[in-house]
Tab-separated table of N, CA and C in Angstrom:
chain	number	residue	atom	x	y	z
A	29	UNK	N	1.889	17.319	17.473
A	29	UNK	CA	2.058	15.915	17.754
A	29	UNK	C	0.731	15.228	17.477
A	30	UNK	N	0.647	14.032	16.549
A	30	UNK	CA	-0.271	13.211	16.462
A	30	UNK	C	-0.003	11.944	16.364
A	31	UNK	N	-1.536	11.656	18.286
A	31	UNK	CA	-0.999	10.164	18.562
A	31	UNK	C	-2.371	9.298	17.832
A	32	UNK	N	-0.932	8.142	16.853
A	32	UNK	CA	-1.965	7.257	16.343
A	32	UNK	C	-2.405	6.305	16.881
A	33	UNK	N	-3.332	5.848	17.128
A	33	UNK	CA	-3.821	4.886	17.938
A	33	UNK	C	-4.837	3.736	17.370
A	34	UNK	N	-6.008	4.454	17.402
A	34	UNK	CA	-7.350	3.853	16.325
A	34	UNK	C	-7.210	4.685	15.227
A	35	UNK	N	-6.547	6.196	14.996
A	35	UNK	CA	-7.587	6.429	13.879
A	35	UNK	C	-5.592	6.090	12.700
A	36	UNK	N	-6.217	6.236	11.174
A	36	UNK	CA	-5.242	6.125	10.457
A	36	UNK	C	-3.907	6.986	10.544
A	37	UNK	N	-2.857	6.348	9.938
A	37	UNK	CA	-1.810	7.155	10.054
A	37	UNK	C	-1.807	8.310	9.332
A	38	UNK	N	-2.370	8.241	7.584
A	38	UNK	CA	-2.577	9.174	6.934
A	38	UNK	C	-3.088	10.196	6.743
A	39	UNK	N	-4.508	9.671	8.045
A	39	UNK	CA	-5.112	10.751	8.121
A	39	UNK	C	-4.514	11.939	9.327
A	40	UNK	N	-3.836	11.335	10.320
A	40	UNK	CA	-3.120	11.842	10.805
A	40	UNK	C	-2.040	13.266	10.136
A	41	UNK	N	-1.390	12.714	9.600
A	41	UNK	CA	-0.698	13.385	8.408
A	41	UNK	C	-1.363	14.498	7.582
A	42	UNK	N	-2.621	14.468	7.456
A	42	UNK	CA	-3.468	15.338	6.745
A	42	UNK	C	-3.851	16.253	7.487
A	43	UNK	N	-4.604	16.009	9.121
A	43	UNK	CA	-4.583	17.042	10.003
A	43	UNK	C	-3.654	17.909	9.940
A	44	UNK	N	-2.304	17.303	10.046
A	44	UNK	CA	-1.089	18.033	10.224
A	44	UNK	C	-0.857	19.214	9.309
A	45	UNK	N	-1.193	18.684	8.256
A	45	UNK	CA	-0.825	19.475	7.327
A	45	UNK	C	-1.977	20.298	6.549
A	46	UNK	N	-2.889	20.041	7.384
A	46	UNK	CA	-3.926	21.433	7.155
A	46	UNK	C	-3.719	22.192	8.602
A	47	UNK	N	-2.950	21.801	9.462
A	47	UNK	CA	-2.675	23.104	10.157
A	47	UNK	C	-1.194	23.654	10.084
A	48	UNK	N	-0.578	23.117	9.088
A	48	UNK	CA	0.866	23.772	8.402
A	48	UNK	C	0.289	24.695	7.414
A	49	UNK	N	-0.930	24.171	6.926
A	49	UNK	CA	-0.989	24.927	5.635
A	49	UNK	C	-1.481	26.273	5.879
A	50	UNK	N	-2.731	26.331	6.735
A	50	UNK	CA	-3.689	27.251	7.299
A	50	UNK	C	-2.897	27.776	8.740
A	51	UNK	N	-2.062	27.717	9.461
A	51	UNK	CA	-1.707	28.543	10.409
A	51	UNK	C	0.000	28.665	10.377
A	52	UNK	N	-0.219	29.854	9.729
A	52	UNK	CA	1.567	30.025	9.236
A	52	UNK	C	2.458	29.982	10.205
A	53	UNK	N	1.795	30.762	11.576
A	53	UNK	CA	2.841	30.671	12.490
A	53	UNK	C	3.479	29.351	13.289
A	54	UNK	N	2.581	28.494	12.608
A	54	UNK	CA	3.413	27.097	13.299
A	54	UNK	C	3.859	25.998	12.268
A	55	UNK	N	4.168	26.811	11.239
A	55	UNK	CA	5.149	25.987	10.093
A	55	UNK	C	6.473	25.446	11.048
A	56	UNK	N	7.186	26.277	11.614
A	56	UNK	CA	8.599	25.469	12.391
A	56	UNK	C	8.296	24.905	13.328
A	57	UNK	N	7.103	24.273	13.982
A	57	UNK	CA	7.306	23.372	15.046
A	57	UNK	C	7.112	22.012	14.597
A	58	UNK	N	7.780	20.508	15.585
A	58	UNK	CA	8.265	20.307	15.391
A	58	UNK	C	6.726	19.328	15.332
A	59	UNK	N	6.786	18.417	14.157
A	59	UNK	CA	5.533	17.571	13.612
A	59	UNK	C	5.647	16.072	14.073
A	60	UNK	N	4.869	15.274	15.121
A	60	UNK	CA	5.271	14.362	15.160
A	60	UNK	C	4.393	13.659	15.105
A	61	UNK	N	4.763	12.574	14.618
A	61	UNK	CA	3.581	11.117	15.301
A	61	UNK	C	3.997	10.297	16.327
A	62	UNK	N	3.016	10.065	17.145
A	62	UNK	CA	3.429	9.050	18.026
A	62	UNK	C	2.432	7.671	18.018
A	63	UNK	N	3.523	6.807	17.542
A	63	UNK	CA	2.410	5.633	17.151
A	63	UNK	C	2.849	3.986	17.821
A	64	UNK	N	2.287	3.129	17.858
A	64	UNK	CA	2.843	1.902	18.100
A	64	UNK	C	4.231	1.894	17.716
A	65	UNK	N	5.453	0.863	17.697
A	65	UNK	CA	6.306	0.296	17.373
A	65	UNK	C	6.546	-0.222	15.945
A	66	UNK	N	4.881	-0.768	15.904
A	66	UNK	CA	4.917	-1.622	14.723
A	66	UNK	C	4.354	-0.805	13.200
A	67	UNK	N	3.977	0.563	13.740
A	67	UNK	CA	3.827	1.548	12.767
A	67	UNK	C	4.488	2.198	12.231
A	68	UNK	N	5.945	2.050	12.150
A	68	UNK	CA	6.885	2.940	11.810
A	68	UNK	C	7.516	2.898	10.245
A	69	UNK	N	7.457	1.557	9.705
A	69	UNK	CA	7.292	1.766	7.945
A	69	UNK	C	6.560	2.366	7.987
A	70	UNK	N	5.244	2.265	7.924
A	70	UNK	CA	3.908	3.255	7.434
A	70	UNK	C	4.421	4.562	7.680
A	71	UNK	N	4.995	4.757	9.169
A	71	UNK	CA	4.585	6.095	9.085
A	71	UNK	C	5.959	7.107	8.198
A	72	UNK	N	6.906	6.364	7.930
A	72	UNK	CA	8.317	6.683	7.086
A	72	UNK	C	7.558	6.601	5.454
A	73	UNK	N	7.176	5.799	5.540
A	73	UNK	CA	6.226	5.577	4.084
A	73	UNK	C	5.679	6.668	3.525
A	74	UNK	N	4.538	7.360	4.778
A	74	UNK	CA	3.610	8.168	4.103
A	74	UNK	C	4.803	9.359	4.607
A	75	UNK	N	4.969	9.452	5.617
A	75	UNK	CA	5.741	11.215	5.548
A	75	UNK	C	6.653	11.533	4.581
A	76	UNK	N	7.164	10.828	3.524
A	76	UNK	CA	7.745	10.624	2.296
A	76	UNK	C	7.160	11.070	1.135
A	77	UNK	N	5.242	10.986	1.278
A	77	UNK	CA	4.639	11.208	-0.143
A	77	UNK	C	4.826	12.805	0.271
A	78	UNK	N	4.969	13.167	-1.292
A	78	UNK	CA	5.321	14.495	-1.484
A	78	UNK	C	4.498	15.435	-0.942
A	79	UNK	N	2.938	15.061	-0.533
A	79	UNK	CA	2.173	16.315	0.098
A	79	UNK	C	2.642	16.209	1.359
A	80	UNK	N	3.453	15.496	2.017
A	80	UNK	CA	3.437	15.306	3.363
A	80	UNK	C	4.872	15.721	3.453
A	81	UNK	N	5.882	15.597	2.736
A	81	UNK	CA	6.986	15.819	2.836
A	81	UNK	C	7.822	17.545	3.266
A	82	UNK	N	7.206	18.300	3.348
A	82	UNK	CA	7.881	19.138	3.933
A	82	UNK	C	7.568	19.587	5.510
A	83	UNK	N	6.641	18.739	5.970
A	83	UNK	CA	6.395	18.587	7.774
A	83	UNK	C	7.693	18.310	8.409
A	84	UNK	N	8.692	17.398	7.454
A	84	UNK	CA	9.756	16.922	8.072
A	84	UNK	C	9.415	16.238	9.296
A	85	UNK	N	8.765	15.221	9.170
A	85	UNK	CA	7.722	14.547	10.479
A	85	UNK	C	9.052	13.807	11.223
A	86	UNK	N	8.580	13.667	12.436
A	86	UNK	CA	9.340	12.689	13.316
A	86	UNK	C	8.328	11.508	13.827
A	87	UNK	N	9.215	10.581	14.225
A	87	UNK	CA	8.416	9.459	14.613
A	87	UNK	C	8.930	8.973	15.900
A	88	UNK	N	8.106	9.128	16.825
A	88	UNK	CA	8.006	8.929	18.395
A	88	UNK	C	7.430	7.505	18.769
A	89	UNK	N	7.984	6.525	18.694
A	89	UNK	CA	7.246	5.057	18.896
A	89	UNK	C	6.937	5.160	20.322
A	90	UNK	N	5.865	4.179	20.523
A	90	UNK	CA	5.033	4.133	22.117
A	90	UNK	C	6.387	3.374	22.854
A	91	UNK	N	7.191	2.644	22.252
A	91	UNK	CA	8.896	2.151	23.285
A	91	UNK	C	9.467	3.524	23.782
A	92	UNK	N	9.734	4.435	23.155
A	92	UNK	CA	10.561	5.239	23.170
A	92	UNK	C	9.756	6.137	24.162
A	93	UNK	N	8.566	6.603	23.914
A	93	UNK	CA	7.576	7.204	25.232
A	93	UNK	C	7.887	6.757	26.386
A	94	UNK	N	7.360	5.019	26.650
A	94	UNK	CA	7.535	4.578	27.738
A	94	UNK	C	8.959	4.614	28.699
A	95	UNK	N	10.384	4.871	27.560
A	95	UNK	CA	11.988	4.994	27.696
A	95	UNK	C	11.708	6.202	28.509
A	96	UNK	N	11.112	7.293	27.991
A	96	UNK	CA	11.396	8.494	28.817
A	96	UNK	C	10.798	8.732	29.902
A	97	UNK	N	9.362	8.486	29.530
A	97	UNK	CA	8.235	8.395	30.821
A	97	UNK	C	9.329	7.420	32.289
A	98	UNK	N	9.726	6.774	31.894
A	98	UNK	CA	10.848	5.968	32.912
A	98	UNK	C	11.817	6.403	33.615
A	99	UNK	N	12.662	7.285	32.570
A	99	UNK	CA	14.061	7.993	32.511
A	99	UNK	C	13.263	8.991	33.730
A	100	UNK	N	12.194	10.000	33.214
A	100	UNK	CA	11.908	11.138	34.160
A	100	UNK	C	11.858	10.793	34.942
A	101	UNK	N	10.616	9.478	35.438
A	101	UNK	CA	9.886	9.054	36.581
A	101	UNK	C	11.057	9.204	37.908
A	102	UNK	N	12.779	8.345	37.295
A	102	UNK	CA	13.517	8.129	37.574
A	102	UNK	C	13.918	9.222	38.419
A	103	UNK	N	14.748	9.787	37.282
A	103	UNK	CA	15.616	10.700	37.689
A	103	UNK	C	15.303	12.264	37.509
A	104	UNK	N	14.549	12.657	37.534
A	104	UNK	CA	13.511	13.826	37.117
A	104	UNK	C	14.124	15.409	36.739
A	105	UNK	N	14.630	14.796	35.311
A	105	UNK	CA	15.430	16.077	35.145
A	105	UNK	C	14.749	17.084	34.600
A	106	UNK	N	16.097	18.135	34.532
A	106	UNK	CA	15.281	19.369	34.403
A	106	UNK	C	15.308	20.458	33.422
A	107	UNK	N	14.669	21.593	32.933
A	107	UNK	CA	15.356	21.840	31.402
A	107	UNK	C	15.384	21.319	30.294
A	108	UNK	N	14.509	20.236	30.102
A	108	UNK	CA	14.443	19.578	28.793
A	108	UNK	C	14.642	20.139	27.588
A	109	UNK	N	15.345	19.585	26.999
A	109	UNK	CA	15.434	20.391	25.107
A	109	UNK	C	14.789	20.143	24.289
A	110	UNK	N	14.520	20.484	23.439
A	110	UNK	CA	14.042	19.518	21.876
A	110	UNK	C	15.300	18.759	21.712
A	111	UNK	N	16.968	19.263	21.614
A	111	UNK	CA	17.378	18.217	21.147
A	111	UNK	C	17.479	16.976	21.805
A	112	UNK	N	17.407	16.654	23.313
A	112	UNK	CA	17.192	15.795	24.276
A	112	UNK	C	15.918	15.508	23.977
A	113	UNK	N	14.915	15.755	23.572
A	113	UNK	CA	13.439	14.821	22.762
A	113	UNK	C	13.877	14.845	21.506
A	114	UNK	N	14.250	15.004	20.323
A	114	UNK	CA	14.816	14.267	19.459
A	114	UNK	C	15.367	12.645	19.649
A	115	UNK	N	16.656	12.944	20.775
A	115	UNK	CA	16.905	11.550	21.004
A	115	UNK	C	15.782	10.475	20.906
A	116	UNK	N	14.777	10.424	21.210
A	116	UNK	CA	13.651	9.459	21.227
A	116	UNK	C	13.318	9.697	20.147
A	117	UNK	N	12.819	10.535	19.060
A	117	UNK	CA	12.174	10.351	17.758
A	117	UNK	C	13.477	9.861	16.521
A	118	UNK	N	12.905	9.529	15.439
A	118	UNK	CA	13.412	9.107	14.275
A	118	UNK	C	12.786	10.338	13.073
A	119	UNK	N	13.587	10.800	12.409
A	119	UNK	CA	13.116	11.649	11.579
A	119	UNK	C	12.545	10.895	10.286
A	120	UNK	N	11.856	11.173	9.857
A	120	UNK	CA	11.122	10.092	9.252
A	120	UNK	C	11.397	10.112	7.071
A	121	UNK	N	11.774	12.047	7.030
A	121	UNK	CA	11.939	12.277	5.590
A	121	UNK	C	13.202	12.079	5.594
A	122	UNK	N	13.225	11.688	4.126
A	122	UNK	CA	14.419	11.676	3.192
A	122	UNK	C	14.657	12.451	2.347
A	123	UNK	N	15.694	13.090	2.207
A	123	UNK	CA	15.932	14.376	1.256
A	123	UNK	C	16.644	13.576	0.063
């Protein structure tokens, strides 16, 4: 997971994928950004260019954080899934 904040989205993306490239055993987990609201072309944009494209990135907007951070606070469930955190991200590649 990389949260964008101050630094770039792309470069973000590049971390990522020098530790896809260099640590094999965590090719299948699951790549995300978590960025403003208003970052989400960009970040569909770049996880699209072809060096970035097989992260299969997701995109976790700071709304959708605050949705769950809420939901738990709430009702504090238990067992969480990936596919129950999916619900909050947007997959960002296009095949």
């Amino acid at each position: 997971m990389e949260i964008e904040h101050s630094t770039g989205i792309k470069s973000g993306l590049v971390r990522m994928k020098q530790f896809y490239d260099y640590a094999p055993q965590l090719k299948n987990i699951r790549w995300t950004v978590v960025a403003p609201d208003e970052y989400r072309n960009k970040v569909i944009e770049f996880s699209n260019m072809p060096q970035f494209k097989e992260l299969d990135t997701r995109f976790f907007p700071y709304s959708a954080v605050e949705e769950l951070y809420s939901l738990c606070a709430r009702r504090n469930p238990q067992g969480i899934t990936d596919d129950f955190l999916d619900a909050f991200m947007e997959k960002c590649v296009t095949h």
